[in-house]
C-alpha cells in the first residue's frame, strides 16, 4: 500500500493545529502507520530539503524547520501521495483554495504549517529519512 511522509511544521505545532490536521487525514480515510513528535536538527532539515539547496530561502527554511518541534507522520492509503498533496493546497497558502489545509489555516509561504511529499519517489526517500523500520505500527482496524 502507498505511503507518504507528512510533517506539521513548527508554526503549525505552536498554533495548536496538529490535531486539526490529523483529524482531516483520519476522516478522509487514511491510516496512520508511524508518528513522532521531535525537534529536528538543522542538519536533518538540510538533508530533507537538499533538492532546494540552491534556492535563496533554503538556509532560512532549514532554520525555521529546526526552530521547534514538528509532528512527523507516515500515512498510508490508496493514492495517498497525490491526495494528501491536494488536501494540503498549494505551497503558497495565498494561492490555496478554501477547504484545503493551507487555504483554511495559513497565509504566508514561509510559514505554511505542513509538509507533504510531492512524488511517490520523494515519499519513499522521506519516509526512509525520518523513520526506521521498527518505528512503524502494523495494525488493522477491527471496529
Ligand atoms: P514544503 O511543502 O515543505 O516544501 C518546500 C518548502 O519551501 C515549502 O513548503 C515552503 O515552506 C518553502 N518555500 C517554498 N517557496 C518559498 C519561498 N518563496 N519563500 C520561503 N519559503 C518557501
PDB file of C-alpha atoms and ligand atoms in Angstrom:
ATOM      1  CA  UNK A   1       0.000   0.000   0.000  1.00  0.00           C
ATOM      2  CA  UNK A   2       1.209   3.506  -0.835  1.00  0.00           C
ATOM      3  CA  UNK A   3       2.728   5.652   1.940  1.00  0.00           C
ATOM      4  CA  UNK A   4       3.605   9.315   2.279  1.00  0.00           C
ATOM      5  CA  UNK A   5       5.566  11.462   4.692  1.00  0.00           C
ATOM      6  CA  UNK A   6       3.783  14.379   6.366  1.00  0.00           C
ATOM      7  CA  UNK A   7       5.114  16.810   8.965  1.00  0.00           C
ATOM      8  CA  UNK A   8       3.272  19.501  10.888  1.00  0.00           C
ATOM      9  CA  UNK A   9       5.870  22.274  10.871  1.00  0.00           C
ATOM     10  CA  UNK A  10       6.944  24.270  13.961  1.00  0.00           C
ATOM     11  CA  UNK A  11       4.419  27.058  13.241  1.00  0.00           C
ATOM     12  CA  UNK A  12       1.601  24.502  12.866  1.00  0.00           C
ATOM     13  CA  UNK A  13       2.554  22.799  16.138  1.00  0.00           C
ATOM     14  CA  UNK A  14       2.861  26.113  18.008  1.00  0.00           C
ATOM     15  CA  UNK A  15      -0.504  27.308  16.694  1.00  0.00           C
ATOM     16  CA  UNK A  16      -2.118  24.137  18.037  1.00  0.00           C
ATOM     17  CA  UNK A  17      -3.071  22.809  14.601  1.00  0.00           C
ATOM     18  CA  UNK A  18      -1.663  19.252  14.848  1.00  0.00           C
ATOM     19  CA  UNK A  19      -4.992  17.780  15.979  1.00  0.00           C
ATOM     20  CA  UNK A  20      -6.975  19.522  13.226  1.00  0.00           C
ATOM     21  CA  UNK A  21      -4.507  18.296  10.597  1.00  0.00           C
ATOM     22  CA  UNK A  22      -4.528  14.697  11.863  1.00  0.00           C
ATOM     23  CA  UNK A  23      -8.348  14.813  12.002  1.00  0.00           C
ATOM     24  CA  UNK A  24      -8.529  15.686   8.313  1.00  0.00           C
ATOM     25  CA  UNK A  25      -6.351  12.758   7.221  1.00  0.00           C
ATOM     26  CA  UNK A  26      -8.172  10.330   9.526  1.00  0.00           C
ATOM     27  CA  UNK A  27     -11.570  11.461   8.310  1.00  0.00           C
ATOM     28  CA  UNK A  28     -10.507  11.200   4.678  1.00  0.00           C
ATOM     29  CA  UNK A  29      -9.830   7.530   5.391  1.00  0.00           C
ATOM     30  CA  UNK A  30      -6.047   7.344   5.505  1.00  0.00           C
ATOM     31  CA  UNK A  31      -4.281   5.165   8.043  1.00  0.00           C
ATOM     32  CA  UNK A  32      -1.553   6.455  10.359  1.00  0.00           C
ATOM     33  CA  UNK A  33       1.298   3.913  10.440  1.00  0.00           C
ATOM     34  CA  UNK A  34       4.073   5.898  12.172  1.00  0.00           C
ATOM     35  CA  UNK A  35       4.300   9.165  14.103  1.00  0.00           C
ATOM     36  CA  UNK A  36       6.729  11.055  16.321  1.00  0.00           C
ATOM     37  CA  UNK A  37       6.930  14.461  17.969  1.00  0.00           C
ATOM     38  CA  UNK A  38      10.518  15.652  17.619  1.00  0.00           C
ATOM     39  CA  UNK A  39      12.716  18.688  17.276  1.00  0.00           C
ATOM     40  CA  UNK A  40      14.881  18.050  14.202  1.00  0.00           C
ATOM     41  CA  UNK A  41      18.433  19.344  13.867  1.00  0.00           C
ATOM     42  CA  UNK A  42      19.301  21.872  11.172  1.00  0.00           C
ATOM     43  CA  UNK A  43      21.439  19.149   9.527  1.00  0.00           C
ATOM     44  CA  UNK A  44      18.457  16.793   9.347  1.00  0.00           C
ATOM     45  CA  UNK A  45      16.390  19.551   7.734  1.00  0.00           C
ATOM     46  CA  UNK A  46      19.205  20.258   5.255  1.00  0.00           C
ATOM     47  CA  UNK A  47      19.073  16.592   4.214  1.00  0.00           C
ATOM     48  CA  UNK A  48      15.296  16.673   3.990  1.00  0.00           C
ATOM     49  CA  UNK A  49      15.289  19.777   1.763  1.00  0.00           C
ATOM     50  CA  UNK A  50      18.505  19.007  -0.170  1.00  0.00           C
ATOM     51  CA  UNK A  51      16.665  19.367  -3.510  1.00  0.00           C
ATOM     52  CA  UNK A  52      16.147  23.052  -2.633  1.00  0.00           C
ATOM     53  CA  UNK A  53      19.769  23.764  -1.635  1.00  0.00           C
ATOM     54  CA  UNK A  54      20.224  26.357  -4.388  1.00  0.00           C
ATOM     55  CA  UNK A  55      17.084  28.311  -3.524  1.00  0.00           C
ATOM     56  CA  UNK A  56      17.538  31.673  -1.771  1.00  0.00           C
ATOM     57  CA  UNK A  57      15.194  30.647   1.050  1.00  0.00           C
ATOM     58  CA  UNK A  58      16.965  27.294   1.773  1.00  0.00           C
ATOM     59  CA  UNK A  59      19.008  28.419   4.808  1.00  0.00           C
ATOM     60  CA  UNK A  60      16.052  30.236   6.394  1.00  0.00           C
ATOM     61  CA  UNK A  61      13.765  27.277   5.682  1.00  0.00           C
ATOM     62  CA  UNK A  62      16.118  24.818   7.423  1.00  0.00           C
ATOM     63  CA  UNK A  63      16.492  27.178  10.408  1.00  0.00           C
ATOM     64  CA  UNK A  64      12.717  27.637  10.759  1.00  0.00           C
ATOM     65  CA  UNK A  65      12.059  23.906  10.420  1.00  0.00           C
ATOM     66  CA  UNK A  66      14.532  23.123  13.212  1.00  0.00           C
ATOM     67  CA  UNK A  67      13.452  26.017  15.480  1.00  0.00           C
ATOM     68  CA  UNK A  68      10.825  23.982  17.370  1.00  0.00           C
ATOM     69  CA  UNK A  69       9.138  20.596  17.450  1.00  0.00           C
ATOM     70  CA  UNK A  70       7.495  19.058  14.425  1.00  0.00           C
ATOM     71  CA  UNK A  71       4.903  16.298  14.266  1.00  0.00           C
ATOM     72  CA  UNK A  72       6.315  13.774  11.778  1.00  0.00           C
ATOM     73  CA  UNK A  73       3.991  11.109  10.389  1.00  0.00           C
ATOM     74  CA  UNK A  74       3.602   8.414   7.775  1.00  0.00           C
ATOM     75  CA  UNK A  75       0.126   7.992   6.293  1.00  0.00           C
ATOM     76  CA  UNK A  76      -0.947   5.023   4.225  1.00  0.00           C
ATOM     77  CA  UNK A  77      -3.719   4.538   1.690  1.00  0.00           C
ATOM     78  CA  UNK A  78      -4.689   4.328  -1.946  1.00  0.00           C
ATOM     79  CA  UNK A  79      -3.146   7.200  -3.920  1.00  0.00           C
ATOM     80  CA  UNK A  80      -2.140   8.814  -0.615  1.00  0.00           C
ATOM     81  CA  UNK A  81       0.801  10.853  -2.006  1.00  0.00           C
ATOM     82  CA  UNK A  82      -1.315  12.735  -4.529  1.00  0.00           C
ATOM     83  CA  UNK A  83      -4.439  13.014  -2.379  1.00  0.00           C
ATOM     84  CA  UNK A  84      -2.544  14.381   0.629  1.00  0.00           C
ATOM     85  CA  UNK A  85      -0.914  16.984  -1.634  1.00  0.00           C
ATOM     86  CA  UNK A  86      -4.374  18.001  -2.863  1.00  0.00           C
ATOM     87  CA  UNK A  87      -5.594  18.242   0.734  1.00  0.00           C
ATOM     88  CA  UNK A  88      -2.588  20.462   1.609  1.00  0.00           C
ATOM     89  CA  UNK A  89      -3.360  23.042  -1.084  1.00  0.00           C
ATOM     90  CA  UNK A  90      -0.628  24.963  -2.901  1.00  0.00           C
ATOM     91  CA  UNK A  91       2.834  25.615  -1.434  1.00  0.00           C
ATOM     92  CA  UNK A  92       1.788  29.276  -1.255  1.00  0.00           C
ATOM     93  CA  UNK A  93      -1.190  29.494   1.125  1.00  0.00           C
ATOM     94  CA  UNK A  94      -2.336  32.645  -0.698  1.00  0.00           C
ATOM     95  CA  UNK A  95      -2.897  30.515  -3.821  1.00  0.00           C
ATOM     96  CA  UNK A  96      -4.619  27.693  -1.900  1.00  0.00           C
ATOM     97  CA  UNK A  97      -8.332  27.064  -2.212  1.00  0.00           C
ATOM     98  CA  UNK A  98     -10.584  27.355   0.844  1.00  0.00           C
ATOM     99  CA  UNK A  99     -11.235  23.809   2.025  1.00  0.00           C
ATOM    100  CA  UNK A 100      -7.580  22.845   1.723  1.00  0.00           C
ATOM    101  CA  UNK A 101      -5.416  22.752   4.858  1.00  0.00           C
ATOM    102  CA  UNK A 102      -3.290  25.741   3.843  1.00  0.00           C
ATOM    103  CA  UNK A 103      -6.250  27.530   2.275  1.00  0.00           C
ATOM    104  CA  UNK A 104      -8.096  27.332   5.590  1.00  0.00           C
ATOM    105  CA  UNK A 105      -5.337  27.682   8.152  1.00  0.00           C
ATOM    106  CA  UNK A 106      -2.441  29.896   6.989  1.00  0.00           C
ATOM    107  CA  UNK A 107      -1.414  32.859   4.836  1.00  0.00           C
ATOM    108  CA  UNK A 108       2.385  33.053   4.449  1.00  0.00           C
ATOM    109  CA  UNK A 109       4.523  30.874   2.094  1.00  0.00           C
ATOM    110  CA  UNK A 110       7.372  30.959   4.610  1.00  0.00           C
ATOM    111  CA  UNK A 111       5.064  29.700   7.397  1.00  0.00           C
ATOM    112  CA  UNK A 112       2.855  27.210   5.581  1.00  0.00           C
ATOM    113  CA  UNK A 113       2.304  24.870   8.607  1.00  0.00           C
ATOM    114  CA  UNK A 114       2.656  21.491   6.909  1.00  0.00           C
ATOM    115  CA  UNK A 115       4.854  19.456   4.595  1.00  0.00           C
ATOM    116  CA  UNK A 116       3.763  16.513   2.460  1.00  0.00           C
ATOM    117  CA  UNK A 117       5.889  14.526  -0.021  1.00  0.00           C
ATOM    118  CA  UNK A 118       5.308  15.717  -3.584  1.00  0.00           C
ATOM    119  CA  UNK A 119       6.011  12.489  -5.532  1.00  0.00           C
ATOM    120  CA  UNK A 120       5.973   8.759  -4.884  1.00  0.00           C
ATOM    121  CA  UNK A 121       9.760   8.687  -5.254  1.00  0.00           C
ATOM    122  CA  UNK A 122      10.274  11.547  -2.764  1.00  0.00           C
ATOM    123  CA  UNK A 123       7.769   9.938  -0.387  1.00  0.00           C
ATOM    124  CA  UNK A 124       9.925   6.797  -0.253  1.00  0.00           C
ATOM    125  CA  UNK A 125      13.103   8.853   0.301  1.00  0.00           C
ATOM    126  CA  UNK A 126      11.496  11.000   3.015  1.00  0.00           C
ATOM    127  CA  UNK A 127       9.842   8.088   4.843  1.00  0.00           C
ATOM    128  CA  UNK A 128      13.255   6.357   4.952  1.00  0.00           C
ATOM    129  CA  UNK A 129      14.996   9.545   6.084  1.00  0.00           C
ATOM    130  CA  UNK A 130      12.634  10.123   9.023  1.00  0.00           C
ATOM    131  CA  UNK A 131      11.576   6.658  10.189  1.00  0.00           C
ATOM    132  CA  UNK A 132      13.319   3.380  10.998  1.00  0.00           C
ATOM    133  CA  UNK A 133      11.592   0.066  10.221  1.00  0.00           C
ATOM    134  CA  UNK A 134      10.884  -0.587  13.932  1.00  0.00           C
ATOM    135  CA  UNK A 135       9.003   2.715  14.287  1.00  0.00           C
ATOM    136  CA  UNK A 136       6.123   1.511  12.110  1.00  0.00           C
ATOM    137  CA  UNK A 137       2.996   0.060  13.692  1.00  0.00           C
ATOM    138  CA  UNK A 138       1.393  -2.782  11.774  1.00  0.00           C
ATOM    139  CA  UNK A 139      -2.300  -2.609  12.574  1.00  0.00           C
ATOM    140  CA  UNK A 140      -5.679  -3.440  11.105  1.00  0.00           C
ATOM    141  CA  UNK A 141      -8.846  -1.659  12.196  1.00  0.00           C
ATOM    142  CA  UNK A 142     -11.408  -4.044  13.698  1.00  0.00           C
ATOM    143  CA  UNK A 143     -14.083  -1.548  14.851  1.00  0.00           C
TER     144      UNK A 143
HETATM  145  P1  LIG B   1       7.161  22.482   1.635  1.00  0.00           P
HETATM  146  O1  LIG B   1       5.926  21.872   1.101  1.00  0.00           O
HETATM  147  O2  LIG B   1       7.692  21.975   2.932  1.00  0.00           O
HETATM  148  O3  LIG B   1       8.305  22.355   0.524  1.00  0.00           O
HETATM  149  C1  LIG B   1       9.347  23.274   0.374  1.00  0.00           C
HETATM  150  C2  LIG B   1       9.206  24.424   1.302  1.00  0.00           C
HETATM  151  O4  LIG B   1       9.966  25.544   0.955  1.00  0.00           O
HETATM  152  C3  LIG B   1       7.772  24.935   1.257  1.00  0.00           C
HETATM  153  O5  LIG B   1       6.889  24.024   1.818  1.00  0.00           O
HETATM  154  C4  LIG B   1       7.930  26.262   1.961  1.00  0.00           C
HETATM  155  O6  LIG B   1       7.961  26.107   3.368  1.00  0.00           O
HETATM  156  C5  LIG B   1       9.314  26.684   1.485  1.00  0.00           C
HETATM  157  N1  LIG B   1       9.224  27.687   0.422  1.00  0.00           N
HETATM  158  C6  LIG B   1       8.896  27.493  -0.865  1.00  0.00           C
HETATM  159  N2  LIG B   1       8.933  28.658  -1.542  1.00  0.00           N
HETATM  160  C7  LIG B   1       9.310  29.600  -0.649  1.00  0.00           C
HETATM  161  C8  LIG B   1       9.535  30.993  -0.737  1.00  0.00           C
HETATM  162  N3  LIG B   1       9.372  31.656  -1.882  1.00  0.00           N
HETATM  163  N4  LIG B   1       9.901  31.627   0.386  1.00  0.00           N
HETATM  164  C9  LIG B   1      10.077  30.974   1.544  1.00  0.00           C
HETATM  165  N5  LIG B   1       9.873  29.645   1.689  1.00  0.00           N
HETATM  166  C10 LIG B   1       9.494  28.968   0.599  1.00  0.00           C
END
